[in-house]
CSV table of C-alpha atoms and ligand atoms in Angstrom, one decimal:
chain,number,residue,atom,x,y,z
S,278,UNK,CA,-21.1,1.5,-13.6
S,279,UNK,CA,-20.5,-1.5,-11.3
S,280,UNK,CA,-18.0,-0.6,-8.5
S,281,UNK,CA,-15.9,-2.3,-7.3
S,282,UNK,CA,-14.8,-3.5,-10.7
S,283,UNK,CA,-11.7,-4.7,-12.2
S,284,UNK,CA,-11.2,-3.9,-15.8
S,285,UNK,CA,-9.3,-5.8,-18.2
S,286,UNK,CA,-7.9,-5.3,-21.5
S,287,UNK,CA,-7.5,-8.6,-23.0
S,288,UNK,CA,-5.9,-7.4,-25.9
S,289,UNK,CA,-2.6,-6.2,-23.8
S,290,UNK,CA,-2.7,-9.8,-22.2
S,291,UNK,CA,-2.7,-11.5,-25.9
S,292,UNK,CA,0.2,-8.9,-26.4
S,293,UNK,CA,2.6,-9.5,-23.2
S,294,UNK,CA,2.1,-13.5,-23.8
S,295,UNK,CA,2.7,-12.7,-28.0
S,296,UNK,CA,6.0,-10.7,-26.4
S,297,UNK,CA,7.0,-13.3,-24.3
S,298,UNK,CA,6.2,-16.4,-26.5
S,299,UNK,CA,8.7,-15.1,-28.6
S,300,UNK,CA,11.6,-14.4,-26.7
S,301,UNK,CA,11.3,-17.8,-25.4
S,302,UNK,CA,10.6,-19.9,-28.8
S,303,UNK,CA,14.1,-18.2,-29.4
S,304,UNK,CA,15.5,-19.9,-26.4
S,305,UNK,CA,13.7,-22.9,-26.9
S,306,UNK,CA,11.2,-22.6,-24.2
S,307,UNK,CA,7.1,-23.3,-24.7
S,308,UNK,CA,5.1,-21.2,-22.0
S,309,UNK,CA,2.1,-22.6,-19.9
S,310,UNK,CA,0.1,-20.5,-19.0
S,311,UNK,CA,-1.5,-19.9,-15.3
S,312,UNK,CA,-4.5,-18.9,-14.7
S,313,UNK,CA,-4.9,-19.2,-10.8
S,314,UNK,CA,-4.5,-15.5,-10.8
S,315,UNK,CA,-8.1,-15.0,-12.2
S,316,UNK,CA,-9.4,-17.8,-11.0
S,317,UNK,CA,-9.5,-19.8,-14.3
S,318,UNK,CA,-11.4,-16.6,-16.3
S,319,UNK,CA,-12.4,-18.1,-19.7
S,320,UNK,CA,-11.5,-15.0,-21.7
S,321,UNK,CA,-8.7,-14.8,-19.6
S,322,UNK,CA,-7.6,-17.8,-20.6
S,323,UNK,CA,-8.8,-17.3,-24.4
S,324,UNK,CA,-6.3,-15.0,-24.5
S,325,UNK,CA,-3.3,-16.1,-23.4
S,326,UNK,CA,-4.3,-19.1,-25.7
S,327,UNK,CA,-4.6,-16.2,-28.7
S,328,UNK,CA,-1.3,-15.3,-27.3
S,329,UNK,CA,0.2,-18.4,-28.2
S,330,UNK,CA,1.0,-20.1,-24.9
S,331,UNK,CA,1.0,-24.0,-25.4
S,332,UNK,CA,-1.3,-24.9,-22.8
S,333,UNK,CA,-3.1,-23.8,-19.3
S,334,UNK,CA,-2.4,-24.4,-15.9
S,335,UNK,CA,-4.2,-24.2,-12.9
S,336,UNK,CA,-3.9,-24.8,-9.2
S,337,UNK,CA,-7.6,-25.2,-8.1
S,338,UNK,CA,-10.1,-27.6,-9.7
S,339,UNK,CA,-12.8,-25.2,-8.7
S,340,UNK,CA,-11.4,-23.0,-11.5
S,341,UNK,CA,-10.4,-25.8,-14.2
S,342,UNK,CA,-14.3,-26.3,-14.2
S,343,UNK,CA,-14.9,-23.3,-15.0
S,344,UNK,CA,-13.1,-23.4,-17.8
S,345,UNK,CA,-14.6,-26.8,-18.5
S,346,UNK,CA,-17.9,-25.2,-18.1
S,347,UNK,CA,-16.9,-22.1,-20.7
S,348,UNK,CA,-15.8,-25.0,-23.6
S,349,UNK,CA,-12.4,-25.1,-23.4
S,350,UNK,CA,-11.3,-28.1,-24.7
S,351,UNK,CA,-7.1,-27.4,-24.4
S,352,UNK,CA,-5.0,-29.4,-22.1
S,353,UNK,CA,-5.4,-28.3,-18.3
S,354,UNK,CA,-2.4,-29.2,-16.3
S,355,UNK,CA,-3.0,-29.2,-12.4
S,356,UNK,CA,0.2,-27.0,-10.8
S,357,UNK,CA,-0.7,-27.9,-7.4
S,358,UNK,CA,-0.2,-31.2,-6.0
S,359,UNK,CA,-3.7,-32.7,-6.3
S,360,UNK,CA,-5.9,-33.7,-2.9
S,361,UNK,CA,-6.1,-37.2,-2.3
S,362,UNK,CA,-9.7,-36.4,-2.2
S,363,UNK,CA,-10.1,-34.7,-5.7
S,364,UNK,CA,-7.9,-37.8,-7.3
S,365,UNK,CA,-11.4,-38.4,-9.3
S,366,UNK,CA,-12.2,-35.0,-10.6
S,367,UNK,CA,-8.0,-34.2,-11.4
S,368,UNK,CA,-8.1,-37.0,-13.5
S,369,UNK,CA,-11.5,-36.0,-15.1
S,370,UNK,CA,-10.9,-32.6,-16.1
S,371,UNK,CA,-6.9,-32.3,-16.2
S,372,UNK,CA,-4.2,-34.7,-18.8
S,373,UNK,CA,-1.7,-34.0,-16.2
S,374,UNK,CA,-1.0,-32.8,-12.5
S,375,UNK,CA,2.4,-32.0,-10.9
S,376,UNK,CA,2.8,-34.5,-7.7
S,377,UNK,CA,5.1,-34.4,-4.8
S,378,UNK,CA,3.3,-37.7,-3.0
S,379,UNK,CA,3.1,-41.5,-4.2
S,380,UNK,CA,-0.2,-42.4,-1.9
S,381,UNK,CA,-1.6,-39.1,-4.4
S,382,UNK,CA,-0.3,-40.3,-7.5
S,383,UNK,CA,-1.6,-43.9,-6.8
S,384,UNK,CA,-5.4,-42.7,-6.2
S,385,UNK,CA,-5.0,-41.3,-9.8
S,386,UNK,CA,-3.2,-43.9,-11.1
S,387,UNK,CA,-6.5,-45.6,-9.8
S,388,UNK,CA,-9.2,-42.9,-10.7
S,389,UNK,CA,-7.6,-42.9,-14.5
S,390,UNK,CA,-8.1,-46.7,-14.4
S,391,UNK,CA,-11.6,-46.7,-13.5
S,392,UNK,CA,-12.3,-44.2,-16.1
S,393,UNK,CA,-10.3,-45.5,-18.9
S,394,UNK,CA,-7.5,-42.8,-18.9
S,395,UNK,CA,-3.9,-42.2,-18.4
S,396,UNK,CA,-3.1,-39.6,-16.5
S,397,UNK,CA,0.1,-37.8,-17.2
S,398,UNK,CA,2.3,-37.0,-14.2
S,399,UNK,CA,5.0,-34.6,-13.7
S,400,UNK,CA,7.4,-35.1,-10.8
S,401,UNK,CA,8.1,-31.3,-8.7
S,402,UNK,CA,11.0,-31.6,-7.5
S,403,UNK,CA,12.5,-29.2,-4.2
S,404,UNK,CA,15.7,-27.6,-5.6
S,405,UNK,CA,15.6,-24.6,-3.0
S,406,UNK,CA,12.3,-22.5,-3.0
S,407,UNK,CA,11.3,-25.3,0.3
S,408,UNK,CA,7.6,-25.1,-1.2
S,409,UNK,CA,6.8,-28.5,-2.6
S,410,UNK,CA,8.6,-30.8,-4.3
S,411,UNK,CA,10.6,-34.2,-3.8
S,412,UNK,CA,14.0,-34.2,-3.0
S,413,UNK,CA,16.4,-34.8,-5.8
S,414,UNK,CA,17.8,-37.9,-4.1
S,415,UNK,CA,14.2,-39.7,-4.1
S,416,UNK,CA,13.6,-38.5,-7.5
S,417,UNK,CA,14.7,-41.6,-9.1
S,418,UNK,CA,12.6,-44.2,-7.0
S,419,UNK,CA,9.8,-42.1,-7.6
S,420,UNK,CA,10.0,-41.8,-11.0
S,421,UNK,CA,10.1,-45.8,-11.6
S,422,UNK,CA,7.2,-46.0,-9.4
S,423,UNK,CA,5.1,-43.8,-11.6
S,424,UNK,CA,6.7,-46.0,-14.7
S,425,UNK,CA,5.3,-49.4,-13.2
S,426,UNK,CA,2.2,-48.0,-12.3
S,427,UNK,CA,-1.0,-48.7,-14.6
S,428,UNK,CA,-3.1,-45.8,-15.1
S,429,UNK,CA,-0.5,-42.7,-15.0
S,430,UNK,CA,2.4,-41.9,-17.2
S,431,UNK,CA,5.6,-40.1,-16.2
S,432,UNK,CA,5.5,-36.8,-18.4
S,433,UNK,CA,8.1,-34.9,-16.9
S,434,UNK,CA,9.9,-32.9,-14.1
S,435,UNK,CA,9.6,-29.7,-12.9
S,436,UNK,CA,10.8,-27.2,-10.1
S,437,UNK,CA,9.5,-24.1,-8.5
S,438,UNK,CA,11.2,-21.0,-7.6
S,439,UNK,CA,11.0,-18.3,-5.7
S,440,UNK,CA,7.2,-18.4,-4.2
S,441,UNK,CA,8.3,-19.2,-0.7
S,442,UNK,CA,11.8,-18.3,-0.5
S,443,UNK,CA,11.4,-14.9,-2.6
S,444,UNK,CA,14.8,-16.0,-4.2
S,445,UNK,CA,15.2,-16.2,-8.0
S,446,UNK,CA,16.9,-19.6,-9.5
S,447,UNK,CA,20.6,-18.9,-10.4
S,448,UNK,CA,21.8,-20.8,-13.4
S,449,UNK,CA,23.2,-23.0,-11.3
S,450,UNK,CA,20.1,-24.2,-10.0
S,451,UNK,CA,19.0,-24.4,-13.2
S,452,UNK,CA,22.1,-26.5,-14.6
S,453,UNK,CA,21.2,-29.0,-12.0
S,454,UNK,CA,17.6,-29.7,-13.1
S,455,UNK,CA,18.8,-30.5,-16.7
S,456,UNK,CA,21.0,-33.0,-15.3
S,457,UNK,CA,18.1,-34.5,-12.6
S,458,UNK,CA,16.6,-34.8,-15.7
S,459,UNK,CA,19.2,-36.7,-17.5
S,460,UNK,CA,19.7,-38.7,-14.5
S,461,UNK,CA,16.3,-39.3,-14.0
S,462,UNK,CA,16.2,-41.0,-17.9
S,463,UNK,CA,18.8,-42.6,-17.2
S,464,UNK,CA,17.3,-44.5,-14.4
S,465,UNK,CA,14.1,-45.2,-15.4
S,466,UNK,CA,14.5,-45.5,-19.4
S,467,UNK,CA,11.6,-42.8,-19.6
S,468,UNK,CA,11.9,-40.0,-22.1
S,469,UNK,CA,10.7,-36.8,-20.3
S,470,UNK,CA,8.6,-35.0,-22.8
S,471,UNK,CA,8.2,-32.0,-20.2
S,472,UNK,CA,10.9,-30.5,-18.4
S,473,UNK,CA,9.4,-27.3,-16.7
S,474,UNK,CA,12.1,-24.6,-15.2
S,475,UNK,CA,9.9,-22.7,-13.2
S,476,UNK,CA,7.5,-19.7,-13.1
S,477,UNK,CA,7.7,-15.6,-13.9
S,478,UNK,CA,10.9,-15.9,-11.3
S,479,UNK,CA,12.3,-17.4,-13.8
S,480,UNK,CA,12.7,-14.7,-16.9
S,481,UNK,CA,15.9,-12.9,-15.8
S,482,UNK,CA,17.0,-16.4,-16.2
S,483,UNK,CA,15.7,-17.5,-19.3
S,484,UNK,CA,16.1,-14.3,-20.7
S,485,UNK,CA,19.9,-14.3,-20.4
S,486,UNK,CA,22.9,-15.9,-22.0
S,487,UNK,CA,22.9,-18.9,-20.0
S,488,UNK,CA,22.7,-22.4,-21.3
S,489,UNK,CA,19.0,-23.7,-21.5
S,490,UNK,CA,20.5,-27.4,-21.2
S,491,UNK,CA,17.1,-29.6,-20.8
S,492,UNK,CA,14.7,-26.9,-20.1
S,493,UNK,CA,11.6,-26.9,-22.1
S,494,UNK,CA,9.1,-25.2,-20.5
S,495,UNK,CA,8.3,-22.1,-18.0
S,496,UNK,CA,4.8,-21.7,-16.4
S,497,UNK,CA,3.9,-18.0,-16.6
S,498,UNK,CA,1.0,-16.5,-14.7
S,499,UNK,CA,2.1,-13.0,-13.1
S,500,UNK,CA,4.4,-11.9,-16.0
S,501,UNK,CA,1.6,-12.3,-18.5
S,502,UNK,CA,-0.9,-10.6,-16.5
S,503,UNK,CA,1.2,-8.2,-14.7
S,504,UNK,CA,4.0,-7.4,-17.1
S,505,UNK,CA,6.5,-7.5,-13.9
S,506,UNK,CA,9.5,-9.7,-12.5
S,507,UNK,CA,7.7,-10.9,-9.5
S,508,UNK,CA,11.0,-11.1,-7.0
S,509,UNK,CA,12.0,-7.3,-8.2
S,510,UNK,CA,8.5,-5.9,-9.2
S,511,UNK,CA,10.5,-4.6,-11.8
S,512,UNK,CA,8.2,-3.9,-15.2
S,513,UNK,CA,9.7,-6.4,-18.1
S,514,UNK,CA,10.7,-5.1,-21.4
S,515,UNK,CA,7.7,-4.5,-23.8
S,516,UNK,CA,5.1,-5.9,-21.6
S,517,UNK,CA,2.0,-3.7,-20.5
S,518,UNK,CA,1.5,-3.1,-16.7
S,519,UNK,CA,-1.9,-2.3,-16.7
S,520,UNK,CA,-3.8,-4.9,-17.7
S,521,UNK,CA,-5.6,-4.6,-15.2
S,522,UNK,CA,-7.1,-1.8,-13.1
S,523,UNK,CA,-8.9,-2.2,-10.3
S,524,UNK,CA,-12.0,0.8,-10.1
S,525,UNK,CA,-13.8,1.9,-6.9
S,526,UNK,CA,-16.4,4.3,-5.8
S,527,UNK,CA,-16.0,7.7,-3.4
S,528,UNK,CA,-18.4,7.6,-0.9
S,529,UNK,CA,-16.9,10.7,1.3
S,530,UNK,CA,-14.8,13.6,1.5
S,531,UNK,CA,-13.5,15.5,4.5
S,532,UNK,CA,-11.2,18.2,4.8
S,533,UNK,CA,-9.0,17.0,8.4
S,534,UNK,CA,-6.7,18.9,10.3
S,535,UNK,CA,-3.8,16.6,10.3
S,536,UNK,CA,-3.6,13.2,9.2
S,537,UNK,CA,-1.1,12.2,11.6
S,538,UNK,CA,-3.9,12.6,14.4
S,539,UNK,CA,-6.0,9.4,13.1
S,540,UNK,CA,-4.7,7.2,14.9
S,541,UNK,CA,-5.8,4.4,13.1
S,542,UNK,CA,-2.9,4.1,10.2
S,543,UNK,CA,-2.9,0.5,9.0
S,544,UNK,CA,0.2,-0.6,10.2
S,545,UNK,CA,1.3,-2.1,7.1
S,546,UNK,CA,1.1,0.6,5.2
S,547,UNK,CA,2.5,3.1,8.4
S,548,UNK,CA,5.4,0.5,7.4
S,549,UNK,CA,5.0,1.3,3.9
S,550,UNK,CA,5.1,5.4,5.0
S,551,UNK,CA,2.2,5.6,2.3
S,552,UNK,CA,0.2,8.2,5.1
S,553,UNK,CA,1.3,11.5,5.2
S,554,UNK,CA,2.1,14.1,8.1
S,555,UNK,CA,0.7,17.2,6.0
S,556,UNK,CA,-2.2,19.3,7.6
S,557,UNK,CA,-5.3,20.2,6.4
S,558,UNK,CA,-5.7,17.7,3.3
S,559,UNK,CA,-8.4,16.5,1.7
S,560,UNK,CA,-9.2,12.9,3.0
S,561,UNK,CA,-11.8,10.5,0.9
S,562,UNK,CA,-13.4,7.2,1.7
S,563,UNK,CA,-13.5,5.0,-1.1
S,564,UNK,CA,-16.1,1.9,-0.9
S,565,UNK,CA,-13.6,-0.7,-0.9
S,566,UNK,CA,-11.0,-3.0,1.5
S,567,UNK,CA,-9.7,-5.9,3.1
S,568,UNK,CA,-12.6,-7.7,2.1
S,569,UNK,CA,-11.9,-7.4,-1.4
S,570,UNK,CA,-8.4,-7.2,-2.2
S,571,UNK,CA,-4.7,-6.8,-0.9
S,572,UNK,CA,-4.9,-3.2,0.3
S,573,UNK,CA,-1.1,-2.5,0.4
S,574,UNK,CA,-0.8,-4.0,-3.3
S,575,UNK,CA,-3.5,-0.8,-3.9
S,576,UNK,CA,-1.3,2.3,-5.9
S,577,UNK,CA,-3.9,4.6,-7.1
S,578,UNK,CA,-3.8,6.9,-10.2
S,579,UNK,CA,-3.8,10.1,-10.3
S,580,UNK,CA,-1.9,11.0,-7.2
S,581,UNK,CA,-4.4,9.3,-4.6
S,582,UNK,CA,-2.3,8.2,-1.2
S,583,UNK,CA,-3.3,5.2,0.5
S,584,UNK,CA,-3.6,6.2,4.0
S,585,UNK,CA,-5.7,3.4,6.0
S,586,UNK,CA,-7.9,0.5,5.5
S,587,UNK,CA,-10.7,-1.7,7.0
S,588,UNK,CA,-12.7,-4.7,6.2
S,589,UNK,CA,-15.1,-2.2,4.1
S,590,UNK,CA,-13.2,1.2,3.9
S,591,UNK,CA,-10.1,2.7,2.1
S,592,UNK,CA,-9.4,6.0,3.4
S,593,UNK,CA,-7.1,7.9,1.1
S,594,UNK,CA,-5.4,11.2,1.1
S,595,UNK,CA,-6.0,13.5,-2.2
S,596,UNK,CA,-5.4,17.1,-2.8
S,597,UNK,CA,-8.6,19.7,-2.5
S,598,UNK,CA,-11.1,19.4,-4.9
S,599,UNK,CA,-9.6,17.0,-6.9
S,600,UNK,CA,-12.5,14.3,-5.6
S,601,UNK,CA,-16.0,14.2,-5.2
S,602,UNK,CA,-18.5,11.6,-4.1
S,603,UNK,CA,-19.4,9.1,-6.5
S,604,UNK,CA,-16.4,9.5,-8.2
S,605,UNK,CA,-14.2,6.6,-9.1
S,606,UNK,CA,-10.3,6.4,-8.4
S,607,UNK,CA,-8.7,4.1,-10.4
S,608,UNK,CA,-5.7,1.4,-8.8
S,609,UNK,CA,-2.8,-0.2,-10.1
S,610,UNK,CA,-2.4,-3.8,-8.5
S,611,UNK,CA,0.2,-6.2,-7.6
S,612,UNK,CA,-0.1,-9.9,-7.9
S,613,UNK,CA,-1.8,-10.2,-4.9
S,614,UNK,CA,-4.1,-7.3,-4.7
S,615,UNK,CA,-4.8,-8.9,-8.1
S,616,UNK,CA,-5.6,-12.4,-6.5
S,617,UNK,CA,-7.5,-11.3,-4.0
S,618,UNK,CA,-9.8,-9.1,-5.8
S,619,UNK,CA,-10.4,-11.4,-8.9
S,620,UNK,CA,-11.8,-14.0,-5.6
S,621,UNK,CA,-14.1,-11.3,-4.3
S,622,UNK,CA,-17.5,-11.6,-4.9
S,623,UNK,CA,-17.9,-8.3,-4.7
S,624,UNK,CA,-15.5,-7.0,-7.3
S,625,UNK,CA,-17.7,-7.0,-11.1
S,626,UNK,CA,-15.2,-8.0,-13.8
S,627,UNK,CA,-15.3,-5.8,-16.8
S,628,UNK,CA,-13.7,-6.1,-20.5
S,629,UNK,CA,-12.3,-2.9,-21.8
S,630,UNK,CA,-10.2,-2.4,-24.8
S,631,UNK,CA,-8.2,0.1,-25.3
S,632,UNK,CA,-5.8,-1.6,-28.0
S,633,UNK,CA,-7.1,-0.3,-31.1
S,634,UNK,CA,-5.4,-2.9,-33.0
S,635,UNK,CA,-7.0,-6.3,-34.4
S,636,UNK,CA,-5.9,-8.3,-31.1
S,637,UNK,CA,-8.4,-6.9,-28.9
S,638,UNK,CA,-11.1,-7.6,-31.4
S,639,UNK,CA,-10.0,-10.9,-32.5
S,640,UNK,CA,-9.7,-11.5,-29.0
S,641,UNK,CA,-13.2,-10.9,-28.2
S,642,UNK,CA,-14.5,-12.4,-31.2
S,643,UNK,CA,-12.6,-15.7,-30.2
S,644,UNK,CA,-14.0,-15.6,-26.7
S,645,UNK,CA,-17.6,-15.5,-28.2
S,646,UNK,CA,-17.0,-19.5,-28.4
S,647,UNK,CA,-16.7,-19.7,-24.6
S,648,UNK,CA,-19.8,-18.7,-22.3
S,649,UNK,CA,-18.8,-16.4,-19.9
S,650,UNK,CA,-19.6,-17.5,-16.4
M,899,PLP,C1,1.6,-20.0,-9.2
M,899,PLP,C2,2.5,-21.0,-9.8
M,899,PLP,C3,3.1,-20.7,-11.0
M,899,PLP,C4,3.0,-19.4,-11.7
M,899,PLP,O1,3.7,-18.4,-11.0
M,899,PLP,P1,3.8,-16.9,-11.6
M,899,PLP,O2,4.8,-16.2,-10.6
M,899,PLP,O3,2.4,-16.3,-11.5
M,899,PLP,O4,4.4,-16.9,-12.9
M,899,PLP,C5,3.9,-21.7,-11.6
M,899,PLP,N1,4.1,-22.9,-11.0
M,899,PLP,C6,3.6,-23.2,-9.8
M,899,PLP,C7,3.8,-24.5,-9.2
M,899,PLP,C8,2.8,-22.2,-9.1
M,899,PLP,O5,2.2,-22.5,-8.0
């Protein structure tokens, strides 16, 4: 079979967004669901949609045209600030981007006109993570802007937690964007149909006692996919970790004195202490590396050690005769051993379902409506 391949059980991704839909209709929060991590995969997608989130998002309009291209008709919104320079396709293929910038907003604003559209817009704004997002006090301003200007519509607000800071929202945090969002009403007359708390960071959050206040919505990407709390890597309650699995070939096997004496340790996992000091064991190259994924986001199965990597190689340790070549170890991944290896054209993509039950089926039988590309 295809090495490198990732395999992916859609059904266990139509079951973690099922799981998490749930606990947050209870708290009166909708989910979006992000696709970036698969680089807008149409089954992918399919299923989260099965799963029951509301809608997609999506940070690159390379992979909302995919989608496009597979026949999904659902609202797209863009999660990324668009590029003055792709005002024209945003507006073509999405209802609704998150902006941070007026000149952006106003080459939509004139890209919907010329087309006959309104484009929805949705104000990010910086509460803390010091990614994107307009300060609170210029929120206002903004916010009439997009009001007096033909073409867009002001949807909502939203915030983002976590990606660059690593720190999860406090309630707090959270209290304040309910009231930015009152405030922001207030001021510009708008009703905000969308007000979006944040992404995975945000579960603990949403998943405790505190008040929800104006909070509507969360955009979920690695939670779904991963069934983890990105800023502990904790796994979440009921949600399956292995979604996917990342499967790659052994090309050799050589029994070395001492692995110490290689020398050539990647120092991020030296950091890690993934290599190990004891003699004569078994070492195997596995036909796979940088090139194709996140190599420290690499756990393998079956009691495999990372020990080194290169562009091409991954050398890991494994006990005698456990390995031979042209066998396949198989690899838990993080988000970003994920992200990178879903980009690589090297990696295949395969469907596997191991849920017995109805939801992988229905799953597949639902995707049959999208081409897969
Ligand atoms: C990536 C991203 C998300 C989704 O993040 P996850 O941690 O995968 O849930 C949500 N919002 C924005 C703005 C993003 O860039």
């Amino acid at each position: 079979m295809t090495c490198p391949r990732i395999e992916v059980d859609l059904g266990k991704i139509r079951e973690n967004c099922t799981t998490v839909v749930r606990r947050l209709k209870a708290r009166g929060l909708s989910v979006t669901g992000v696709t970036k991590a698969v680089c807008g995969h149409p089954a992918v997608a399919q299923a989260m949609l099965d799963g029951g989130v509301a809608g997609l998002a999506e940070s690159r309009i390379s992979n909302v045209r995919r989608l496009r291209r597979a026949g999904h008709r659902g609202p797209i919104t863009m999660i990324r600030t668009p590029m003055q320079s792709q005002a024209n396709q945003v507006v073509q293929h999405c209802e609704a981007s998150y902006n941070t910038e007026i000149v952006v907003i106003e080459a939509l604003a004139t890209a919907a006109c010329a087309k006959g559209k309104v484009h929805g817009i949705l104000l990010m704004v910086e509460m803390g993570d010091q990614r994107e997002g307009i300060l609170p006090e210029n929120l206002g301003a903004i916010a009439r802007h997009v009001m007096e200007t033909p073409g867009v519509v002001l949807k909502g607000i939203g915030a983002n937690f976590a990606c660059l800071s690593g720190r999860a929202p406090n309630a707090a945090q959270m209290a304040a964007l309910s009231v930015l969002a009152n405030e922001t009403e207030g001021l510009c007359g708008a009703v905000l149909q969308t007000v979006s708390g944040g992404n995975s960071a945000n579960l603990p959050w949403a998943f405790g006692d505190h008040a929800i206040g104006r909070i509507n919505d969360l955009r979920l990407g690695e939670a779904i996919l991963l069934g983890v709390d990105p800023v502990s890597g904790d796994p979440l309650d009921g949600m399956h970790q292995d979604a996917f699995t990342l499967v790659a070939e052994v090309i050799e096997i050589a029994t070395i004195p001492a692995l110490s004496q290689i020398g050539l340790v990647d120092p991020a996992l030296a950091k890690l202490r993934l290599f190990s000091n004891t003699p004569d064991r078994v070492r195997a190259i596995v036909a796979i590396g940088h090139q194709d994924t996140d190599i420290s986001g690499l756990s393998a199965r079956g009691g495999h050690s990372p020990l080194g990597a290169t562009s091409d190689h991954l050398v890991i340790g494994t006990e005698p005769s456990t390995l031979s070549v042209g066998d396949e170890v198989r690899f838990q991944m993080t988000y970003s051993a994920l992200v990178r290896a879903m980009a690589a054209p090297d990696v295949a993509l395969r469907q596997v379902h191991e849920l017995p039950s109805d939801c992988a089926q229905q799953s597949s039988t639902r995707a049959e409506h999208l081409a897969l590309v």
